[in-house]
Coordinates of C-alpha atoms in Angstrom, one line a residue:
Chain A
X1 CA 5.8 4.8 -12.4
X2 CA 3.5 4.1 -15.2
X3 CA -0.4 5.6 -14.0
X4 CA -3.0 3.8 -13.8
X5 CA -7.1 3.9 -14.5
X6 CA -9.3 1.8 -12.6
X7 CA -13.5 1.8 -12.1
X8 CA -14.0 3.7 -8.8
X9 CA -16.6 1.2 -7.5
X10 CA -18.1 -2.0 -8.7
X11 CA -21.3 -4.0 -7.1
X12 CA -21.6 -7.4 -7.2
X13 CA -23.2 -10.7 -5.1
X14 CA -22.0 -13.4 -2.8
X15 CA -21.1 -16.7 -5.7
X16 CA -20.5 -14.3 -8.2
X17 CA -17.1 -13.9 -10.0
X18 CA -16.0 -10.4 -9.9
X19 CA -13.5 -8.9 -12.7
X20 CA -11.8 -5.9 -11.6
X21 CA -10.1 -4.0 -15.0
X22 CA -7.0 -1.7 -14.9
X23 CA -5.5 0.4 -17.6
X24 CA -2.5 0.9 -17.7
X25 CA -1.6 2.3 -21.0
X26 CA 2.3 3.6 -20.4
X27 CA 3.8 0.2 -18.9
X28 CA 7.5 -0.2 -19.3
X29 CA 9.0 -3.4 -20.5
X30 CA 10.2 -3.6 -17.1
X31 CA 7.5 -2.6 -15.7
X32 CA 5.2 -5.2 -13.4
X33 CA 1.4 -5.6 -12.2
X34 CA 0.6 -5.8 -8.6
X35 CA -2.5 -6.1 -7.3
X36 CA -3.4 -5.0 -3.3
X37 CA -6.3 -5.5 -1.2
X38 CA -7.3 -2.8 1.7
X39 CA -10.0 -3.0 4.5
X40 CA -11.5 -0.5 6.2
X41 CA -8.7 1.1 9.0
X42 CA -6.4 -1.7 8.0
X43 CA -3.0 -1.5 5.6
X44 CA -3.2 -2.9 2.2
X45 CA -2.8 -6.9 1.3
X46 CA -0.7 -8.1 -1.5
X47 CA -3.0 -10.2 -3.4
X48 CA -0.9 -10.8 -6.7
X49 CA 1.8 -9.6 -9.1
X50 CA 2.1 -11.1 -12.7
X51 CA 4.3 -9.6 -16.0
X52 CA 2.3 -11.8 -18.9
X53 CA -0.4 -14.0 -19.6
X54 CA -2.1 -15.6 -17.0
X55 CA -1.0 -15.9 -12.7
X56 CA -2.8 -17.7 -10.3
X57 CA -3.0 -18.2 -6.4
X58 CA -5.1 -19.3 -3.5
X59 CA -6.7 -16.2 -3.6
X60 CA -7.3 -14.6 -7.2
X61 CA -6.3 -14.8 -11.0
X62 CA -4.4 -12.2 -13.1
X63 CA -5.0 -11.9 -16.2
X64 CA -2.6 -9.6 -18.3
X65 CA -3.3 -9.4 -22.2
X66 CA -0.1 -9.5 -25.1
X67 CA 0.2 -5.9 -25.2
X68 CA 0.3 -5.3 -21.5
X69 CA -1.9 -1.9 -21.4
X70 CA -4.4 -3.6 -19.2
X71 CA -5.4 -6.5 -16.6
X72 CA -7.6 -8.1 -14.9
X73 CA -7.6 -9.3 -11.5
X74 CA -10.7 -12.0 -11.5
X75 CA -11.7 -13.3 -8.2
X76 CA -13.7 -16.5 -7.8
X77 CA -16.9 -16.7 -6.0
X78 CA -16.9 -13.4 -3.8
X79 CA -18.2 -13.4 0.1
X80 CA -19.3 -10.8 1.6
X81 CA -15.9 -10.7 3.4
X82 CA -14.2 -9.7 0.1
X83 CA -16.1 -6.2 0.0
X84 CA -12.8 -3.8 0.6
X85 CA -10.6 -1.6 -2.0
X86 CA -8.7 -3.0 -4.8
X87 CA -5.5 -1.3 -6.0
X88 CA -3.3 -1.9 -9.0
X89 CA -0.2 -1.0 -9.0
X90 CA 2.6 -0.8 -12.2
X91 CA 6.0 -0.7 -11.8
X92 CA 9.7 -2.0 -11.6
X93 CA 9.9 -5.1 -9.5
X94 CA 12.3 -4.0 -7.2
X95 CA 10.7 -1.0 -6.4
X96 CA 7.3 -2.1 -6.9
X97 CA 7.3 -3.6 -3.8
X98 CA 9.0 -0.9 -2.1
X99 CA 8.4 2.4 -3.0
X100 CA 4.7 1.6 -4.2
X101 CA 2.1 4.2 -6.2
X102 CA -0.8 3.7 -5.1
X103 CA -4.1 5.3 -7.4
X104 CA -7.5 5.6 -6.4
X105 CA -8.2 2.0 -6.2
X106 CA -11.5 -0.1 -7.3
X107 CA -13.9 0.2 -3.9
X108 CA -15.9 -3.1 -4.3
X109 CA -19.0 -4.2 -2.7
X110 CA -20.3 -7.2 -2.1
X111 CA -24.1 -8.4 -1.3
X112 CA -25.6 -11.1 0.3
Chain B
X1 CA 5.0 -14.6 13.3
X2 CA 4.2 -11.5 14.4
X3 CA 3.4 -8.8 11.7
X4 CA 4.5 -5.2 11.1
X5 CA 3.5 -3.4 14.7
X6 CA 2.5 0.0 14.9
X7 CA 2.1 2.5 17.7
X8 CA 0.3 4.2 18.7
X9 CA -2.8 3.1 17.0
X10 CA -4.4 6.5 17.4
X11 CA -3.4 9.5 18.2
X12 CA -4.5 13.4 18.9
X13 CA -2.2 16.4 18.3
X14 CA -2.8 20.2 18.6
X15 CA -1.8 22.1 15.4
X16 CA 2.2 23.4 15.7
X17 CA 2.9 20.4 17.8
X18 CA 5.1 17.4 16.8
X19 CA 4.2 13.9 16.9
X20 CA 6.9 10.9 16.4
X21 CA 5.3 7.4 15.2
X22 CA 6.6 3.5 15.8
X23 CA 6.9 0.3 13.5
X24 CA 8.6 -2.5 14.4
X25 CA 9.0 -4.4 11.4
X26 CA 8.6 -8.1 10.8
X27 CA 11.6 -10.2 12.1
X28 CA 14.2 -10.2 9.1
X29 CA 13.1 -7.9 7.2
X30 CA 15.3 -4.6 6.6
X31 CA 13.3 -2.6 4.7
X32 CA 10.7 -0.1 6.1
X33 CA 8.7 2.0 4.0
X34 CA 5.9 4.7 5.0
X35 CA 3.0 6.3 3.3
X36 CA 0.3 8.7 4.7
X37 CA -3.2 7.7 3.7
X38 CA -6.3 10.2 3.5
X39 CA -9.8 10.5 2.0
X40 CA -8.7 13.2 -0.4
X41 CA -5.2 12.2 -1.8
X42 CA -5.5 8.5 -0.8
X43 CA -2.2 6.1 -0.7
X44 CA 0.7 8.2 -1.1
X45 CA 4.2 7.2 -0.3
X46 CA 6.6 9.0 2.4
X47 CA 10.2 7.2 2.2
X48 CA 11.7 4.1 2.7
X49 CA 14.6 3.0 5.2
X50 CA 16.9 0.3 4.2
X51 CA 20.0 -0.7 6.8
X52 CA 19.6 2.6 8.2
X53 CA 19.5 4.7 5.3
X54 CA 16.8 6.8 3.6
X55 CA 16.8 4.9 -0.1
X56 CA 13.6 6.3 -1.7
X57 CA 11.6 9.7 -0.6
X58 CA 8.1 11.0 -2.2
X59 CA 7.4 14.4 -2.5
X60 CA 6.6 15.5 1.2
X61 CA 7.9 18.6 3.4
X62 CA 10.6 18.5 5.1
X63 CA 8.4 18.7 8.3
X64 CA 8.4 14.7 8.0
X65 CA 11.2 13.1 8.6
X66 CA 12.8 9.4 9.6
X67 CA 15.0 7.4 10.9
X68 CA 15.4 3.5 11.2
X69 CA 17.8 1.4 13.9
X70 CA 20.3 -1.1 14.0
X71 CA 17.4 -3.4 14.9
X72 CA 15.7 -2.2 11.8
X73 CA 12.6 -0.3 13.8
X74 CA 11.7 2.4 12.4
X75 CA 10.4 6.0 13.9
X76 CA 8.8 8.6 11.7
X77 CA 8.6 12.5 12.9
X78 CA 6.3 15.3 12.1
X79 CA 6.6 18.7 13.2
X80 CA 5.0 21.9 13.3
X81 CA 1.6 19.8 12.5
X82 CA -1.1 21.4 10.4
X83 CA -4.8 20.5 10.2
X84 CA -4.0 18.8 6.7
X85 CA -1.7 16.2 8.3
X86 CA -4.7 14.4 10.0
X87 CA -4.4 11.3 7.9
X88 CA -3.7 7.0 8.7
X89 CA 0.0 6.6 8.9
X90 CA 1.0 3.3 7.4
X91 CA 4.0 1.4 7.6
X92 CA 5.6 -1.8 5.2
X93 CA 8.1 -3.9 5.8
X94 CA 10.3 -6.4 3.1
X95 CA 13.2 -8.1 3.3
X96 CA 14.9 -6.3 1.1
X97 CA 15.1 -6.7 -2.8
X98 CA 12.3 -7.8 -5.1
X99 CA 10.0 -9.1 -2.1
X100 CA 6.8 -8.1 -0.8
X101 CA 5.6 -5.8 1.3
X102 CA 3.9 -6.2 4.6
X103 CA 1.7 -3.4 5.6
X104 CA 1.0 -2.9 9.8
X105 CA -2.3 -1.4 10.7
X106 CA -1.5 2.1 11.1
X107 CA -1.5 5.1 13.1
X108 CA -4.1 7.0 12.8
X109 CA -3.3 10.7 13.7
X110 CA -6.0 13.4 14.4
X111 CA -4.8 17.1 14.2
X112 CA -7.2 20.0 16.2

């Protein structure tokens, strides 16, 4: 599976749009972008997957450029309840989901 | 609907002893995957169990060890523990091909 690079931590405030980046500079055309959310003592949360362009749900927006060696998961007006650990995750769909790489993930923090 | 249920939810073990961990997977789903989950190596994945069979392994000692049942629970083993094994034991479950995983809250295993 294709490795990826991600901030180690990022700060931000309750309101604020937070944009989490993740490099990913060996993707296979194959290859897909998942994005997982993990609290403390808890297992990770799917949050989103996307190939191309531009994906969006209830919960966040993923944003993956033409050449596909980064993205950006963007979520909208943070709480305080999304302070947790952000992983991204590249690799074939079906085992993607399955057999899943995690890296070091993006540890995010939110104030009030 | 219930979720992925693991058990225990904590555990302590005394080095050379072995230790044998539940998940009962969502209802449906026939895929069961495991990963081990520490401060120092993070995320990293164990195997996965599809209709009874070991379909994917990561690059663990044979001291760990599954198995999965007709009724798609799944049991994973460690023996001869060592200090370094201490870790949160996390379980997935899919429903097979190309869908997402489901991750229970863990079991998390203290070796002394």
């Amino acid at each position: 599976l294709a490795k990826t690079t991600q901030p180690i931590s990022m700060d931000s405030y309750e309101g604020q749009e937070v944009n989490i980046t993740c490099s990913h500079n060996n993707i296979a055309t194959n290859d897909y972008i998942t994005w997982y959310q993990q609290f403390p003592s808890q297992g990770p949360r799917f949050i989103i997957q996307g190939y191309k362009t531009k994906v969006t749900n209830e919960v966040a927006s993923l944003f993956i450029p033409a050449d596909r060696k980064s993205s950006t998961l963007s979520l909208p007006r943070v709480s305080l309840s999304d302070t947790a650990v952000y992983y991204c995750l590249v690799g074939p769909l079906d085992t993607g989901r399955r057999a899943l790489t995690f890296g070091s993930g993006t540890r995010l923090q939110v104030q009030p | 609907k219930a979720g992925v249920t693991q058990t225990p939810r904590y555990l302590i073990k005394t080095r050379g002893q072995q230790v044998t961990l539940s998940c009962s997977p969502i209802s449906g789903h026939r895929s069961v995957s495991w990963y081990q989950q520490t401060p120092g190596q993070g995320l990293q994945f164990l195997f996965e169990y599809f209709s009874e069979t070991q379909r994917n392994k990561g690059n663990f000692p044979g001291r760990f060890s599954g198995r999965q049942f007709s009724n798609s629970r799944s049991e994973m083993n460690v023996s001869t523990l060592e200090l370094g094994d201490s870790a949160l034991y996390l379980c997935a479950s899919s429903r097979g091909e190309n869908t997402e995983a489901f991750f229970g809250q863990g079991t998390r295993l203290t070796v002394v």
